[in-house]
PDB file of C-alpha atoms in Angstrom:
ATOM      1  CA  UNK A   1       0.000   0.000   0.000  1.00  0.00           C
ATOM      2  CA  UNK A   2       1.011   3.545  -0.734  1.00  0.00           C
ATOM      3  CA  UNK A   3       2.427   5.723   1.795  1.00  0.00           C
ATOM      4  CA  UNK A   4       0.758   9.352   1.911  1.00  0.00           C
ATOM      5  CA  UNK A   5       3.225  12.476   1.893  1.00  0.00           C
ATOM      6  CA  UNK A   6       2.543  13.883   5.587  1.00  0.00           C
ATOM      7  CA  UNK A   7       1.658  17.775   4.888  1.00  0.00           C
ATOM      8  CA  UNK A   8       3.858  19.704   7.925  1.00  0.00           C
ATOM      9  CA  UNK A   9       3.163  23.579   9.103  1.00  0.00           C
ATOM     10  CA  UNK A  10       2.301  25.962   7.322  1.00  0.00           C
ATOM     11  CA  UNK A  11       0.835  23.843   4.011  1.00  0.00           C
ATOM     12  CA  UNK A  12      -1.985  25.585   3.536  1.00  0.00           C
ATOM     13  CA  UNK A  13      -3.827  22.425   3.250  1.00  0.00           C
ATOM     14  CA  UNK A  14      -3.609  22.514   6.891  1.00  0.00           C
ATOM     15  CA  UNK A  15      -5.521  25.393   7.869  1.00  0.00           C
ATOM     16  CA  UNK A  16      -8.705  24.740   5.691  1.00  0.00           C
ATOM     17  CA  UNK A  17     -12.112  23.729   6.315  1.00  0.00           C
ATOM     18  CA  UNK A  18     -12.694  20.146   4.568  1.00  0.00           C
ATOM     19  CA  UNK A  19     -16.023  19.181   2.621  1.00  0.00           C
ATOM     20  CA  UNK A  20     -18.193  15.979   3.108  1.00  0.00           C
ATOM     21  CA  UNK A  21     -17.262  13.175   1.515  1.00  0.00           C
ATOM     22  CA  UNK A  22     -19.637  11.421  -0.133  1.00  0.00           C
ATOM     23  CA  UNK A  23     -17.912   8.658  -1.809  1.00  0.00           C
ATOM     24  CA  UNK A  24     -17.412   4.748  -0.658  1.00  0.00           C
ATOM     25  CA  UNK A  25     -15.898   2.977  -3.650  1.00  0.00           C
ATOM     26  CA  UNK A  26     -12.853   0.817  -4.548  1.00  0.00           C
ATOM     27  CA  UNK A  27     -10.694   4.181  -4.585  1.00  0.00           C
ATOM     28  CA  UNK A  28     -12.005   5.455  -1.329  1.00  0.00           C
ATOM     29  CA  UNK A  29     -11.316   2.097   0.640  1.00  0.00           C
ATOM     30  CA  UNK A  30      -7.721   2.563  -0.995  1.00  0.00           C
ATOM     31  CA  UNK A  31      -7.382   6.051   0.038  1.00  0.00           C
ATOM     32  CA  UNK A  32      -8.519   4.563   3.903  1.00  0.00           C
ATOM     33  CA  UNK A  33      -6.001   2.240   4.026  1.00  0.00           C
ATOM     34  CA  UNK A  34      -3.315   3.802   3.041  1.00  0.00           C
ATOM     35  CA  UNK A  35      -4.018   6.981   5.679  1.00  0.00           C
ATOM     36  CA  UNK A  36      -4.034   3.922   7.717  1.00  0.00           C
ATOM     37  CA  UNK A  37      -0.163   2.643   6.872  1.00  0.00           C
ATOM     38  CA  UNK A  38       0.814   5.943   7.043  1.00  0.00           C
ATOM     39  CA  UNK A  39      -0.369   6.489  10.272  1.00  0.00           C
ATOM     40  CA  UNK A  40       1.381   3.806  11.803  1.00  0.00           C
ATOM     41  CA  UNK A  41       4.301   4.125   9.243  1.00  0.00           C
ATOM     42  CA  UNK A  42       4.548   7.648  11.151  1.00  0.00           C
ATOM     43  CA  UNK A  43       4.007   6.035  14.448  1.00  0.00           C
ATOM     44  CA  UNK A  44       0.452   8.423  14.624  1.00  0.00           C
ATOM     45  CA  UNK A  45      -2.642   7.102  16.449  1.00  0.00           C
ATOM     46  CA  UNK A  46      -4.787   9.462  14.311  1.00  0.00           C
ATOM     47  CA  UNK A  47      -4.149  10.658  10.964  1.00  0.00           C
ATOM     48  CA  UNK A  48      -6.709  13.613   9.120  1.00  0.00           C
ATOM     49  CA  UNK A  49      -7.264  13.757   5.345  1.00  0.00           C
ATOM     50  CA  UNK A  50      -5.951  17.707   4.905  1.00  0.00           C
ATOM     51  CA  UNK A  51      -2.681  16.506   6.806  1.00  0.00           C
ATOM     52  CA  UNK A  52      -2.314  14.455   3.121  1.00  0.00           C
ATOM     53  CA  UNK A  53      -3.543  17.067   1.187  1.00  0.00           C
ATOM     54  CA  UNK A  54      -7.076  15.760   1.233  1.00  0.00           C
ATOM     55  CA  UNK A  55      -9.584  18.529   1.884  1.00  0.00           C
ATOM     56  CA  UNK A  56     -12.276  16.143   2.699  1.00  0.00           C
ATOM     57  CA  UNK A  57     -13.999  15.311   6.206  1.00  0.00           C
ATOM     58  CA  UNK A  58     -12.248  11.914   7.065  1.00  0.00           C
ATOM     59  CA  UNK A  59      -9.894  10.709   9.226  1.00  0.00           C
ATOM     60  CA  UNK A  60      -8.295   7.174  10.701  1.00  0.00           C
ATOM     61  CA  UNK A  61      -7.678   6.491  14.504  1.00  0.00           C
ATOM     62  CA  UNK A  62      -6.359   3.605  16.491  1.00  0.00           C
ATOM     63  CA  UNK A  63      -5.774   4.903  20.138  1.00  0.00           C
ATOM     64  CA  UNK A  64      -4.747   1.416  21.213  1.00  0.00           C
ATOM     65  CA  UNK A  65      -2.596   0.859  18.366  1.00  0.00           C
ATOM     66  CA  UNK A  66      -3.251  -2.394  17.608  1.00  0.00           C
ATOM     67  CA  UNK A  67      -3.678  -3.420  13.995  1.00  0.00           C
ATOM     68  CA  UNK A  68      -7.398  -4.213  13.238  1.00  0.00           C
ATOM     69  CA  UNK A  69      -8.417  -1.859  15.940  1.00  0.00           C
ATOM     70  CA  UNK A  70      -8.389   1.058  13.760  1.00  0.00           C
ATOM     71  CA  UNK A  71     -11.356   3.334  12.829  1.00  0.00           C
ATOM     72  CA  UNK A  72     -11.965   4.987   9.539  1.00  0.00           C
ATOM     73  CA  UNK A  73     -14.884   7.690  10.212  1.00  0.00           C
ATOM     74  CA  UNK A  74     -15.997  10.146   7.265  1.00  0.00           C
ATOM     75  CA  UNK A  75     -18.042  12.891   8.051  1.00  0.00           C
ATOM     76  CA  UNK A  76     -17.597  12.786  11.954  1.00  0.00           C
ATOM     77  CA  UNK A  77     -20.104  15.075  14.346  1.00  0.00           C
ATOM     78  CA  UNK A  78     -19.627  15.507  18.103  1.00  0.00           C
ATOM     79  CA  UNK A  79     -23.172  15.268  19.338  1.00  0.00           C
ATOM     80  CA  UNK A  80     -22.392  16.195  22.827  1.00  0.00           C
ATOM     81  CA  UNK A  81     -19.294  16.056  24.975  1.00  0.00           C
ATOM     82  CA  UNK A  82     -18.564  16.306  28.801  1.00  0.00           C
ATOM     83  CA  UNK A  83     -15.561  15.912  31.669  1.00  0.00           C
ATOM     84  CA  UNK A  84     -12.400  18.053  30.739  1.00  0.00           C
ATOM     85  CA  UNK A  85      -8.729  17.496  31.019  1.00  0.00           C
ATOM     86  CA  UNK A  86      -5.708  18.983  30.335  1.00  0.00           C
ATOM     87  CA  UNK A  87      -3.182  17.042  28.600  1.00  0.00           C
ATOM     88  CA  UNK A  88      -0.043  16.748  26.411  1.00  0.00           C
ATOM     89  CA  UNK A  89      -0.393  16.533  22.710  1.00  0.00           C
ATOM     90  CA  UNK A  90       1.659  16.077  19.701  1.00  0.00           C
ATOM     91  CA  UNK A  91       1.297  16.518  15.459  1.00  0.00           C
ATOM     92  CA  UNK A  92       2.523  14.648  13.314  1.00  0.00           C
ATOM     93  CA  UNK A  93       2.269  17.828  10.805  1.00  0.00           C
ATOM     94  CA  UNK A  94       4.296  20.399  13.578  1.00  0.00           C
ATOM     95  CA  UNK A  95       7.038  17.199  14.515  1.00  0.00           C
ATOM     96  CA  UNK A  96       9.022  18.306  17.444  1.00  0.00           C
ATOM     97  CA  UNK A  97       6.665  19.645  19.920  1.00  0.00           C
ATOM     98  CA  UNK A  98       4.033  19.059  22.055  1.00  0.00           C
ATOM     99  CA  UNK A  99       1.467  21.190  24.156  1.00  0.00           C
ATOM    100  CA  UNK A 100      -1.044  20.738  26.886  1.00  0.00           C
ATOM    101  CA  UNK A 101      -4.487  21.154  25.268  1.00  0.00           C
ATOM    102  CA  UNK A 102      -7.889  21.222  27.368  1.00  0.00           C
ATOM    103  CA  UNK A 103     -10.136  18.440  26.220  1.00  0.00           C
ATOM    104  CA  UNK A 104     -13.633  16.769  26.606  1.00  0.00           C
ATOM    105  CA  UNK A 105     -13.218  13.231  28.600  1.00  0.00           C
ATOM    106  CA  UNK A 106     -16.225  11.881  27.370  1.00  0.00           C
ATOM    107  CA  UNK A 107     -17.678  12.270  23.452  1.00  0.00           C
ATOM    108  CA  UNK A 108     -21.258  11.169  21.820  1.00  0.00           C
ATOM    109  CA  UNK A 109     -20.115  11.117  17.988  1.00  0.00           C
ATOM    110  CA  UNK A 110     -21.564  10.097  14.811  1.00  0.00           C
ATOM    111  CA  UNK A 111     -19.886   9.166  11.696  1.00  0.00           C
ATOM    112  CA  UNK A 112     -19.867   7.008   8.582  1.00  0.00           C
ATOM    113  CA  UNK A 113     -18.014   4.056   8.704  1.00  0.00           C
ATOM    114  CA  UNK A 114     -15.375   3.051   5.391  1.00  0.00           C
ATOM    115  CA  UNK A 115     -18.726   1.430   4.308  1.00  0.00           C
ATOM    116  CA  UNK A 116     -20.806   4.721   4.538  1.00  0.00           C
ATOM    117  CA  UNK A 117     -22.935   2.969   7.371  1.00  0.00           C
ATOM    118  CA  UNK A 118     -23.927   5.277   9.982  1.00  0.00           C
ATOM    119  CA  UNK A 119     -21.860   4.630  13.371  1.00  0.00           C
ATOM    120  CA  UNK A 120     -22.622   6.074  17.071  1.00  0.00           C
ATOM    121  CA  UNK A 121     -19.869   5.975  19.348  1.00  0.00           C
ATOM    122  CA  UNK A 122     -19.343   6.930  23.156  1.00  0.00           C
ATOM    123  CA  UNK A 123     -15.404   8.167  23.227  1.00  0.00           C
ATOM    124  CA  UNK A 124     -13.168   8.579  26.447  1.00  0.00           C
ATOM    125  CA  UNK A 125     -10.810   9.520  27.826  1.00  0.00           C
ATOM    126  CA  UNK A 126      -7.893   8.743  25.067  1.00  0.00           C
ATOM    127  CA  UNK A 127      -9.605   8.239  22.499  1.00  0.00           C
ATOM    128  CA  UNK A 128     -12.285  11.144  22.880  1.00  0.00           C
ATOM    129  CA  UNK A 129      -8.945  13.253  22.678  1.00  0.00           C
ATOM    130  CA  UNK A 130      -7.624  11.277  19.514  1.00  0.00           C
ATOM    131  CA  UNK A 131     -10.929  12.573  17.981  1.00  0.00           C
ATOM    132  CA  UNK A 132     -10.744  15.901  19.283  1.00  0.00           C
ATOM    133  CA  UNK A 133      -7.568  16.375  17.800  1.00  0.00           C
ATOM    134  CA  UNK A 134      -8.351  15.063  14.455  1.00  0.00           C
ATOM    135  CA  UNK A 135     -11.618  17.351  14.153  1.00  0.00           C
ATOM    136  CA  UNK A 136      -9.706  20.242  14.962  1.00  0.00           C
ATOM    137  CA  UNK A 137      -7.831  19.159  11.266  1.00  0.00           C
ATOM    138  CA  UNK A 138     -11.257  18.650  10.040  1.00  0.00           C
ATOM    139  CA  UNK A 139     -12.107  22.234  10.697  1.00  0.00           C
ATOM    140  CA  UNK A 140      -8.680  24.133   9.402  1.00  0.00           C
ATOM    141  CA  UNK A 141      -7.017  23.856  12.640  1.00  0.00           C
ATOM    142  CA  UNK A 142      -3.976  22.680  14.046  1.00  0.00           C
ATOM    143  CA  UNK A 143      -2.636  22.205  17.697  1.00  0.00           C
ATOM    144  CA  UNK A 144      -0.871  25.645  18.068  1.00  0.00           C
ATOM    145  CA  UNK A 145      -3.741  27.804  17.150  1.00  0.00           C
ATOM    146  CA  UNK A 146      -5.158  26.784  20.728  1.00  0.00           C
ATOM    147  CA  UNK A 147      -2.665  28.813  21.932  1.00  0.00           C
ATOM    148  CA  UNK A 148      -1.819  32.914  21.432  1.00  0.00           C
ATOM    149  CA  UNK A 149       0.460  35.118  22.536  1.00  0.00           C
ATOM    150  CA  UNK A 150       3.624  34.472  23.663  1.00  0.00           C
ATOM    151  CA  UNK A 151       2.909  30.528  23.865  1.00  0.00           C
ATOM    152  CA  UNK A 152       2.356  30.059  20.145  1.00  0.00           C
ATOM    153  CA  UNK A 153       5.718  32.553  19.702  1.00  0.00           C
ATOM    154  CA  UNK A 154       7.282  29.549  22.362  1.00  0.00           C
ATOM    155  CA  UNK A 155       5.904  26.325  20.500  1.00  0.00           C
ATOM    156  CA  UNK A 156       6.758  28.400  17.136  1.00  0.00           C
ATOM    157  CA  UNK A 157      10.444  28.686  17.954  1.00  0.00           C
ATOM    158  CA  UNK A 158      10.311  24.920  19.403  1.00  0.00           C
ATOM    159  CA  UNK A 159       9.422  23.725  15.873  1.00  0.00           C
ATOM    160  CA  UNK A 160      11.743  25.632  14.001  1.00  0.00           C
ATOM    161  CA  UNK A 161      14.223  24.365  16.012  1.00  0.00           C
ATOM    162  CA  UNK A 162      13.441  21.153  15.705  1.00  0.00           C
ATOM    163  CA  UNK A 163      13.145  21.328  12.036  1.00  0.00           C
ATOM    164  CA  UNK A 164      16.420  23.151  11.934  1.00  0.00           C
ATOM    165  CA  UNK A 165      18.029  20.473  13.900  1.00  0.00           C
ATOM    166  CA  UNK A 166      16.299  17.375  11.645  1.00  0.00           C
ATOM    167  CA  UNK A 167      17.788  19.322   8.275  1.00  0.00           C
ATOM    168  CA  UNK A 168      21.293  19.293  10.158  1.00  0.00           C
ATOM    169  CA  UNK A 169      21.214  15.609  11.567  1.00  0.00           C
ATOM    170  CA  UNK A 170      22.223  17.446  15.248  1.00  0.00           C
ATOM    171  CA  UNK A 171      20.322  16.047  18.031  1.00  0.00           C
ATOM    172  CA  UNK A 172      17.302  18.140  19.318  1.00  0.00           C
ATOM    173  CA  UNK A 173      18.427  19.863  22.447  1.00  0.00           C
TER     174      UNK A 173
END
């Protein structure tokens, strides 16, 4: 299976709203599992369609990481949510840092299934994060526009940094 090119900060792909997708054919279960692979080829536990380059309202998961425990949903809709905590989080399309986001615990969500079946789910915990995280791709956003001010200026420098250092082959410091 083909490996997607991972978009990173600032492809514009990244910050854009994604359409429904309205599609469940032979190309469409390809395009699923190979955001799968390159999920786990990126050692992700979520992967979003704009973070390939795909403006379209889908996205894999697999919080436990477990091959054959993965979930394709398309069109995803938090019904309701509830709990909060705050918690570390990483990107695979800002590699390099991390940031404590404020989350839901506990989400009621709806999607379509790689069939196009309609799917309710309870998320927690984890996972209700994994899906957090991937919506806020969904919706043109990535994890350091939770942030203003002199944080995003702080996890800003971190990435360059880190990119600077993975161009060089130096060891992030």
């Amino acid at each position: 299976m083909a490996k997607l090119k991972i978009r990173i900060y600032p492809d514009p792909a990244l910050a854009q709203e994604t359409a429904p997708h309205t599609t469940f054919g032979p190309a469409d279960q390809q395009l699923f599992d190979d955001m799968i692979e390159t999920m786990y080829a990126s050692d992700g536990v979520g992967l979003a369609a704009p973070q390939a380059g795909i403006l379209k309202r889908i996205f894999v998961c697999c919080p436990s990481m477990k091959r054959g425990e993965e979930f394709v949903m398309v069109n995803p809709r938090i019904e309701s949510s509830s709990g909060e905590a705050v918690d570390a989080e990483g990107c695979l399309s800002l590699p390099g840092i991390s940031a404590d986001i404020t989350r839901a615990t506990t989400l009621e969500l709806t999607y379509q299934n790689r069939y196009g079946n309609l799917c309710r789910t309870t998320a927690k915990d984890f996972f209700a994060r994994v899906i957090q995280h991937e919506m806020d791709h969904l919706n043109g956003n990535l994890l350091i526009d939770h942030f203003s001010g002199r944080k995003r200026e702080e996890l800003l420098k971190q990435y360059d940094l880190a990119k600077a250092a993975e161009k060089t082959g130096k060891p992030r410091t």
